[in-house]
GROMACS .gro file of C-alpha atoms in nm:
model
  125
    1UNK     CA    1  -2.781   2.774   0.548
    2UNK     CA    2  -2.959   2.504   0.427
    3UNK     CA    3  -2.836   2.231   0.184
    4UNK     CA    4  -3.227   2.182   0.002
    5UNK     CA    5  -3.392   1.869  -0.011
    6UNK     CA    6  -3.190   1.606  -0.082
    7UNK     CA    7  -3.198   1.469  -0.462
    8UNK     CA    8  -3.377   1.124  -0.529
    9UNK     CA    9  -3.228   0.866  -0.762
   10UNK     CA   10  -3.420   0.841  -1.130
   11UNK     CA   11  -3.407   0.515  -1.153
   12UNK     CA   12  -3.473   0.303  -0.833
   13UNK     CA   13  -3.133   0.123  -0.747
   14UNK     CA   14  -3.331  -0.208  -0.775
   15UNK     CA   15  -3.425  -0.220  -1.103
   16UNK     CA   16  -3.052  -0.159  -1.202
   17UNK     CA   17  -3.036  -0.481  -1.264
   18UNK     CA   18  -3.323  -0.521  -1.526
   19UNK     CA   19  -3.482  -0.897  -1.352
   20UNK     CA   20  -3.188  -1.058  -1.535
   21UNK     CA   21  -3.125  -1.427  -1.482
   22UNK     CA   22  -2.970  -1.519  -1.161
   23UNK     CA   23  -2.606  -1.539  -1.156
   24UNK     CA   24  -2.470  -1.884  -1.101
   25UNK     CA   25  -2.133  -1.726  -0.850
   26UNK     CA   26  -2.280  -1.496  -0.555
   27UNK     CA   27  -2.029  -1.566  -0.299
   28UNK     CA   28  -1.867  -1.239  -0.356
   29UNK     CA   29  -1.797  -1.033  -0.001
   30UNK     CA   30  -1.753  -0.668   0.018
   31UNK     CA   31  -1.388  -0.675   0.001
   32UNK     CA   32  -1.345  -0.898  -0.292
   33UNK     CA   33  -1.158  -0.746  -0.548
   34UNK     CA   34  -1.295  -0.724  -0.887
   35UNK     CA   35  -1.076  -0.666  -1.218
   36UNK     CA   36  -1.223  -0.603  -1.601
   37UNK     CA   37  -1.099  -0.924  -1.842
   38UNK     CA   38  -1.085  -0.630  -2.146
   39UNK     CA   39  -1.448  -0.872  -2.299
   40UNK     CA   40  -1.688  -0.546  -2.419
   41UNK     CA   41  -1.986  -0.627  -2.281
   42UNK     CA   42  -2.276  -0.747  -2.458
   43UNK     CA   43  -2.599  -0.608  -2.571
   44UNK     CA   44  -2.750  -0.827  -2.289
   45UNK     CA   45  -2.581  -0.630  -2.025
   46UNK     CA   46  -2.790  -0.340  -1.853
   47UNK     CA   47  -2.664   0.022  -1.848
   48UNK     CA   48  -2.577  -0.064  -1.436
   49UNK     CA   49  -2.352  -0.331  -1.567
   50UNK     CA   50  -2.178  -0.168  -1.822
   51UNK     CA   51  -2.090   0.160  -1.599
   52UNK     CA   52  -1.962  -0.109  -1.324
   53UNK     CA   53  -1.717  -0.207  -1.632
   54UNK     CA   54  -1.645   0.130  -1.730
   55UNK     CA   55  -1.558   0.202  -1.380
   56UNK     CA   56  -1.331  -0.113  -1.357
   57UNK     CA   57  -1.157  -0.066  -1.756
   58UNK     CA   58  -0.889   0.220  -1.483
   59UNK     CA   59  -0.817  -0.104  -1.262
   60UNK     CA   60  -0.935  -0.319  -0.973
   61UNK     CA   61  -1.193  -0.208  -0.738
   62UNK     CA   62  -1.359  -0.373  -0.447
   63UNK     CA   63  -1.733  -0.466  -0.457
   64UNK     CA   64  -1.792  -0.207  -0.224
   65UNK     CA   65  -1.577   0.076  -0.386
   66UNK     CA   66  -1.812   0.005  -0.688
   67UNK     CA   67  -2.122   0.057  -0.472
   68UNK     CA   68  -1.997   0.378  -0.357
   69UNK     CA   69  -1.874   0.507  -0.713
   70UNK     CA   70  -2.184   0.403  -0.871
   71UNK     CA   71  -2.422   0.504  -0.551
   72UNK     CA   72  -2.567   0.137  -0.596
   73UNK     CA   73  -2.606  -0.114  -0.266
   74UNK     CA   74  -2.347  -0.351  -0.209
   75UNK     CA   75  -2.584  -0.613  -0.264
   76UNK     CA   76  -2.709  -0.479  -0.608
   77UNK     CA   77  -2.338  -0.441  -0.723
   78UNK     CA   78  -2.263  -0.787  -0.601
   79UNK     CA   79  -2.552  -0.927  -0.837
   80UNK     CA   80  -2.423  -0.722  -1.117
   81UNK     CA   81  -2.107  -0.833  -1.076
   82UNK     CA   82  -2.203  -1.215  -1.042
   83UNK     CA   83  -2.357  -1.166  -1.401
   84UNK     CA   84  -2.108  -1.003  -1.551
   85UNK     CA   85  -1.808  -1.270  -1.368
   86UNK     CA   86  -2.065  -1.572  -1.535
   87UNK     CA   87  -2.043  -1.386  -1.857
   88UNK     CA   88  -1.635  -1.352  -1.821
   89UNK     CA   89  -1.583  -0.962  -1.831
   90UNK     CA   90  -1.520  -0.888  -1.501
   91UNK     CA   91  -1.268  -1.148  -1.264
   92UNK     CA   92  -1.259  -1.188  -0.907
   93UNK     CA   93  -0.982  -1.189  -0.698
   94UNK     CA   94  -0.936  -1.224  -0.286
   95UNK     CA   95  -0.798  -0.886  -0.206
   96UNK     CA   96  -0.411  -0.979  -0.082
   97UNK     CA   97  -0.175  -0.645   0.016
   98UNK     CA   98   0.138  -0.682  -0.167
   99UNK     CA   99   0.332  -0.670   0.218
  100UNK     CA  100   0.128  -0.965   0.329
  101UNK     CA  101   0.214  -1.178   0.037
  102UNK     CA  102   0.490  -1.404   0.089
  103UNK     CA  103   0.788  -1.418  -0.143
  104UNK     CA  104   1.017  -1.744  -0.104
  105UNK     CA  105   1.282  -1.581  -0.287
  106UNK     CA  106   1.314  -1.270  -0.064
  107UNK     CA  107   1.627  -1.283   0.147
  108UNK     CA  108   1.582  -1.276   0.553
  109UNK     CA  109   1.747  -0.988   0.728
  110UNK     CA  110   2.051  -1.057   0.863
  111UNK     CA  111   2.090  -1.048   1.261
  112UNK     CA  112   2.358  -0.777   1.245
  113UNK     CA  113   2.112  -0.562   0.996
  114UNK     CA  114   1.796  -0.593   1.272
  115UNK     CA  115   2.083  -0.546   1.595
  116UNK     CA  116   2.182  -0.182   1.382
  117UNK     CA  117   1.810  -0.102   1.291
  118UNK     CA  118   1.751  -0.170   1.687
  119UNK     CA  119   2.071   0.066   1.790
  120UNK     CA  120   1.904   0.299   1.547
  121UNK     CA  121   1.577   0.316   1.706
  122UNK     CA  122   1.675   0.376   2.036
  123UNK     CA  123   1.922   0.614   1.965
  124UNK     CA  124   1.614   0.826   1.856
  125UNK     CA  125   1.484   0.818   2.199
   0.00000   0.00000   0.00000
């Protein structure tokens, strides 16, 4: 069984951005993380970059989770973004996990803890 021919975009993903001006900040990388500041956007914006802040208004995404969501390039969402980060609705943070951030005032594991975790684990064997 056949899936059909496959189902071309309306709108070419290139004119998604609408030849707006040329965002001042494009040094954003796939994995950047991008985060909605809660500004609406303006009547400026194009319909690409308000459903890139409609996608973000549920939480932080990374440039290329918006490409996929919004079936957009990576480079097209990264030029949408820039515009909208120069406008101050959407913010860009270096993705971090929250296990590779350091925290000073974590206590270090005593040696008796890690000698019991280390009986533990063979024991298992």
């Amino acid at each position: 069984m056949s899936r059909g021919p496959a189902r071309r975009r309306m709108v070419p993903s290139y004119l998604a951005a609408q030849g707006g001006v040329t965002p001042t900040v494009f040094s954003l990388q796939p994995l950047t993380a991008l985060r909605a500041t809660g500004l609406p956007p303006g009547p400026a914006h194009t319909p690409g970059q308000q459903r890139l802040l409609d996608l973000l208004s549920g939480g932080a995404l990374s440039v290329s989770e918006t490409a996929a969501y919004l079936d957009l390039p990576v480079s097209m969402c990264r030029l949408l973004a820039a515009q909208l980060i120069d406008d101050g609705c959407l913010r860009a943070e270096v993705p971090l996990p929250d296990a590779l951030a350091p925290d000073e005032t974590a206590p270090r594991p005593s040696a008796g803890l890690l000698k019991e975790v280390l009986n533990g684990l063979l024991s298992l064997r």
